[in-house]
Amino acid sequence: MTETVLLGTIGIRFPGQSLHWDAESLSIGNHADAQHFISKPYRKGWEPAWL
């Protein structure tokens, strides 16, 4: 449910546009500006272990 809500908040930023979510790769393949909201850059030494 969290994934759906968070994707909805990204969708609100791009009204009238279709965003194609690929759950397997965790990416929005058709919109680079929306993809920017999926992850953020981390400072060196502070990267999460799953990256």
mmCIF file of N, CA and C in Angstrom:
data_model
loop_
_atom_site.group_PDB
_atom_site.id
_atom_site.type_symbol
_atom_site.label_atom_id
_atom_site.label_comp_id
_atom_site.label_asym_id
_atom_site.label_seq_id
_atom_site.Cartn_x
_atom_site.Cartn_y
_atom_site.Cartn_z
ATOM 1 N N MET A 1 0.818 -1.179 0.000
ATOM 2 C CA MET A 1 0.000 0.000 0.000
ATOM 3 C C MET A 1 0.876 1.262 0.000
ATOM 4 N N THR A 2 1.988 1.214 0.704
ATOM 5 C CA THR A 2 2.876 2.375 0.760
ATOM 6 C C THR A 2 3.375 2.740 -0.633
ATOM 7 N N GLU A 3 3.732 1.732 -1.420
ATOM 8 C CA GLU A 3 4.221 1.986 -2.778
ATOM 9 C C GLU A 3 3.172 2.727 -3.596
ATOM 10 N N THR A 4 1.921 2.317 -3.484
ATOM 11 C CA THR A 4 0.837 2.950 -4.232
ATOM 12 C C THR A 4 0.654 4.407 -3.819
ATOM 13 N N VAL A 5 0.676 4.667 -2.533
ATOM 14 C CA VAL A 5 0.501 6.040 -2.036
ATOM 15 C C VAL A 5 1.658 6.920 -2.491
ATOM 16 N N LEU A 6 2.884 6.422 -2.370
ATOM 17 C CA LEU A 6 4.040 7.227 -2.770
ATOM 18 C C LEU A 6 4.047 7.499 -4.277
ATOM 19 N N LEU A 7 3.656 6.507 -5.064
ATOM 20 C CA LEU A 7 3.565 6.737 -6.510
ATOM 21 C C LEU A 7 2.465 7.748 -6.833
ATOM 22 N N GLY A 8 1.401 7.736 -6.038
ATOM 23 C CA GLY A 8 0.341 8.725 -6.226
ATOM 24 C C GLY A 8 0.834 10.142 -5.992
ATOM 25 N N THR A 9 1.700 10.318 -5.001
ATOM 26 C CA THR A 9 2.228 11.660 -4.742
ATOM 27 C C THR A 9 3.136 12.130 -5.878
ATOM 28 N N ILE A 10 3.813 11.209 -6.520
ATOM 29 C CA ILE A 10 4.610 11.578 -7.702
ATOM 30 C C ILE A 10 3.675 11.905 -8.857
ATOM 31 N N GLY A 11 2.631 11.111 -9.028
ATOM 32 C CA GLY A 11 1.674 11.344 -10.110
ATOM 33 C C GLY A 11 0.989 12.698 -10.021
ATOM 34 N N ILE A 12 0.755 13.179 -8.818
ATOM 35 C CA ILE A 12 0.112 14.489 -8.631
ATOM 36 C C ILE A 12 0.979 15.598 -9.216
ATOM 37 N N ARG A 13 2.273 15.411 -9.226
ATOM 38 C CA ARG A 13 3.183 16.436 -9.758
ATOM 39 C C ARG A 13 3.161 16.519 -11.283
ATOM 40 N N PHE A 14 2.578 15.514 -11.940
ATOM 41 C CA PHE A 14 2.556 15.462 -13.404
ATOM 42 C C PHE A 14 1.126 15.218 -13.895
ATOM 43 N N PRO A 15 0.232 16.182 -13.672
ATOM 44 C CA PRO A 15 -1.174 15.994 -14.064
ATOM 45 C C PRO A 15 -1.327 15.850 -15.577
ATOM 46 N N GLY A 16 -2.226 14.972 -15.967
ATOM 47 C CA GLY A 16 -2.525 14.774 -17.388
ATOM 48 C C GLY A 16 -1.509 13.930 -18.128
ATOM 49 N N GLN A 17 -0.511 13.411 -17.450
ATOM 50 C CA GLN A 17 0.513 12.591 -18.097
ATOM 51 C C GLN A 17 0.437 11.165 -17.570
ATOM 52 N N SER A 18 0.717 10.194 -18.428
ATOM 53 C CA SER A 18 0.743 8.797 -18.010
ATOM 54 C C SER A 18 2.155 8.434 -17.589
ATOM 55 N N LEU A 19 2.267 7.863 -16.414
ATOM 56 C CA LEU A 19 3.548 7.398 -15.904
ATOM 57 C C LEU A 19 3.489 5.877 -15.853
ATOM 58 N N HIS A 20 4.445 5.218 -16.470
ATOM 59 C CA HIS A 20 4.458 3.763 -16.544
ATOM 60 C C HIS A 20 5.445 3.212 -15.517
ATOM 61 N N TRP A 21 4.903 2.632 -14.447
ATOM 62 C CA TRP A 21 5.698 2.106 -13.342
ATOM 63 C C TRP A 21 6.099 0.669 -13.618
ATOM 64 N N ASP A 22 7.385 0.384 -13.505
ATOM 65 C CA ASP A 22 7.912 -0.980 -13.623
ATOM 66 C C ASP A 22 8.304 -1.419 -12.214
ATOM 67 N N ALA A 23 7.454 -2.217 -11.580
ATOM 68 C CA ALA A 23 7.671 -2.618 -10.188
ATOM 69 C C ALA A 23 8.904 -3.498 -10.032
ATOM 70 N N GLU A 24 9.228 -4.258 -11.064
ATOM 71 C CA GLU A 24 10.377 -5.150 -10.977
ATOM 72 C C GLU A 24 11.692 -4.382 -10.881
ATOM 73 N N SER A 25 11.829 -3.339 -11.691
ATOM 74 C CA SER A 25 13.069 -2.552 -11.680
ATOM 75 C C SER A 25 12.940 -1.276 -10.844
ATOM 76 N N LEU A 26 11.765 -1.062 -10.249
ATOM 77 C CA LEU A 26 11.494 0.131 -9.430
ATOM 78 C C LEU A 26 11.823 1.415 -10.181
ATOM 79 N N SER A 27 11.213 1.555 -11.352
ATOM 80 C CA SER A 27 11.489 2.742 -12.153
ATOM 81 C C SER A 27 10.257 3.171 -12.946
ATOM 82 N N ILE A 28 10.244 4.449 -13.283
ATOM 83 C CA ILE A 28 9.240 5.000 -14.184
ATOM 84 C C ILE A 28 9.946 5.147 -15.524
ATOM 85 N N GLY A 29 9.659 4.258 -16.432
ATOM 86 C CA GLY A 29 10.427 4.159 -17.664
ATOM 87 C C GLY A 29 10.171 5.227 -18.701
ATOM 88 N N ASN A 30 9.034 5.874 -18.657
ATOM 89 C CA ASN A 30 8.697 6.791 -19.745
ATOM 90 C C ASN A 30 8.810 8.266 -19.383
ATOM 91 N N HIS A 31 9.315 8.587 -18.207
ATOM 92 C CA HIS A 31 9.330 9.991 -17.798
ATOM 93 C C HIS A 31 10.526 10.248 -16.881
ATOM 94 N N ALA A 32 11.581 10.829 -17.410
ATOM 95 C CA ALA A 32 12.817 11.050 -16.653
ATOM 96 C C ALA A 32 12.619 12.014 -15.486
ATOM 97 N N ASP A 33 11.782 13.025 -15.657
ATOM 98 C CA ASP A 33 11.551 13.978 -14.568
ATOM 99 C C ASP A 33 10.865 13.303 -13.382
ATOM 100 N N ALA A 34 9.930 12.408 -13.653
ATOM 101 C CA ALA A 34 9.254 11.681 -12.576
ATOM 102 C C ALA A 34 10.202 10.678 -11.931
ATOM 103 N N GLN A 35 11.062 10.068 -12.712
ATOM 104 C CA GLN A 35 12.025 9.103 -12.187
ATOM 105 C C GLN A 35 12.943 9.754 -11.154
ATOM 106 N N HIS A 36 13.169 11.018 -11.316
ATOM 107 C CA HIS A 36 14.019 11.771 -10.378
ATOM 108 C C HIS A 36 13.502 11.665 -8.942
ATOM 109 N N PHE A 37 12.195 11.516 -8.754
ATOM 110 C CA PHE A 37 11.603 11.449 -7.419
ATOM 111 C C PHE A 37 11.662 10.052 -6.801
ATOM 112 N N ILE A 38 12.078 9.050 -7.554
ATOM 113 C CA ILE A 38 12.109 7.675 -7.052
ATOM 114 C C ILE A 38 13.246 7.457 -6.073
ATOM 115 N N SER A 39 14.382 8.015 -6.334
ATOM 116 C CA SER A 39 15.512 7.855 -5.422
ATOM 117 C C SER A 39 16.289 9.162 -5.359
ATOM 118 N N LYS A 40 17.200 9.230 -4.430
ATOM 119 C CA LYS A 40 17.988 10.451 -4.287
ATOM 120 C C LYS A 40 19.463 10.077 -4.202
ATOM 121 N N PRO A 41 20.337 11.000 -4.514
ATOM 122 C CA PRO A 41 21.765 10.719 -4.370
ATOM 123 C C PRO A 41 22.163 10.747 -2.888
ATOM 124 N N TYR A 42 23.066 9.877 -2.534
ATOM 125 C CA TYR A 42 23.566 9.823 -1.163
ATOM 126 C C TYR A 42 25.011 10.283 -1.126
ATOM 127 N N ARG A 43 25.402 10.890 -0.028
ATOM 128 C CA ARG A 43 26.796 11.293 0.130
ATOM 129 C C ARG A 43 27.668 10.057 0.283
ATOM 130 N N LYS A 44 28.911 10.186 -0.158
ATOM 131 C CA LYS A 44 29.848 9.079 -0.062
ATOM 132 C C LYS A 44 29.983 8.639 1.395
ATOM 133 N N GLY A 45 29.883 7.343 1.610
ATOM 134 C CA GLY A 45 29.953 6.783 2.944
ATOM 135 C C GLY A 45 28.608 6.641 3.637
ATOM 136 N N TRP A 46 27.552 7.233 3.074
ATOM 137 C CA TRP A 46 26.220 7.174 3.660
ATOM 138 C C TRP A 46 25.234 6.413 2.783
ATOM 139 N N GLU A 47 25.728 5.694 1.793
ATOM 140 C CA GLU A 47 24.855 4.943 0.905
ATOM 141 C C GLU A 47 24.207 3.779 1.681
ATOM 142 N N PRO A 48 22.913 3.528 1.441
ATOM 143 C CA PRO A 48 22.274 2.370 2.082
ATOM 144 C C PRO A 48 22.885 1.072 1.572
ATOM 145 N N ALA A 49 22.831 0.055 2.366
ATOM 146 C CA ALA A 49 23.438 -1.239 2.012
ATOM 147 C C ALA A 49 22.772 -1.879 0.808
ATOM 148 N N TRP A 50 21.494 -1.588 0.554
ATOM 149 C CA TRP A 50 20.782 -2.241 -0.546
ATOM 150 C C TRP A 50 21.101 -1.647 -1.916
ATOM 151 N N LEU A 51 21.871 -0.559 -1.972
ATOM 152 C CA LEU A 51 22.225 0.018 -3.267
ATOM 153 C C LEU A 51 23.428 -0.597 -3.844
#
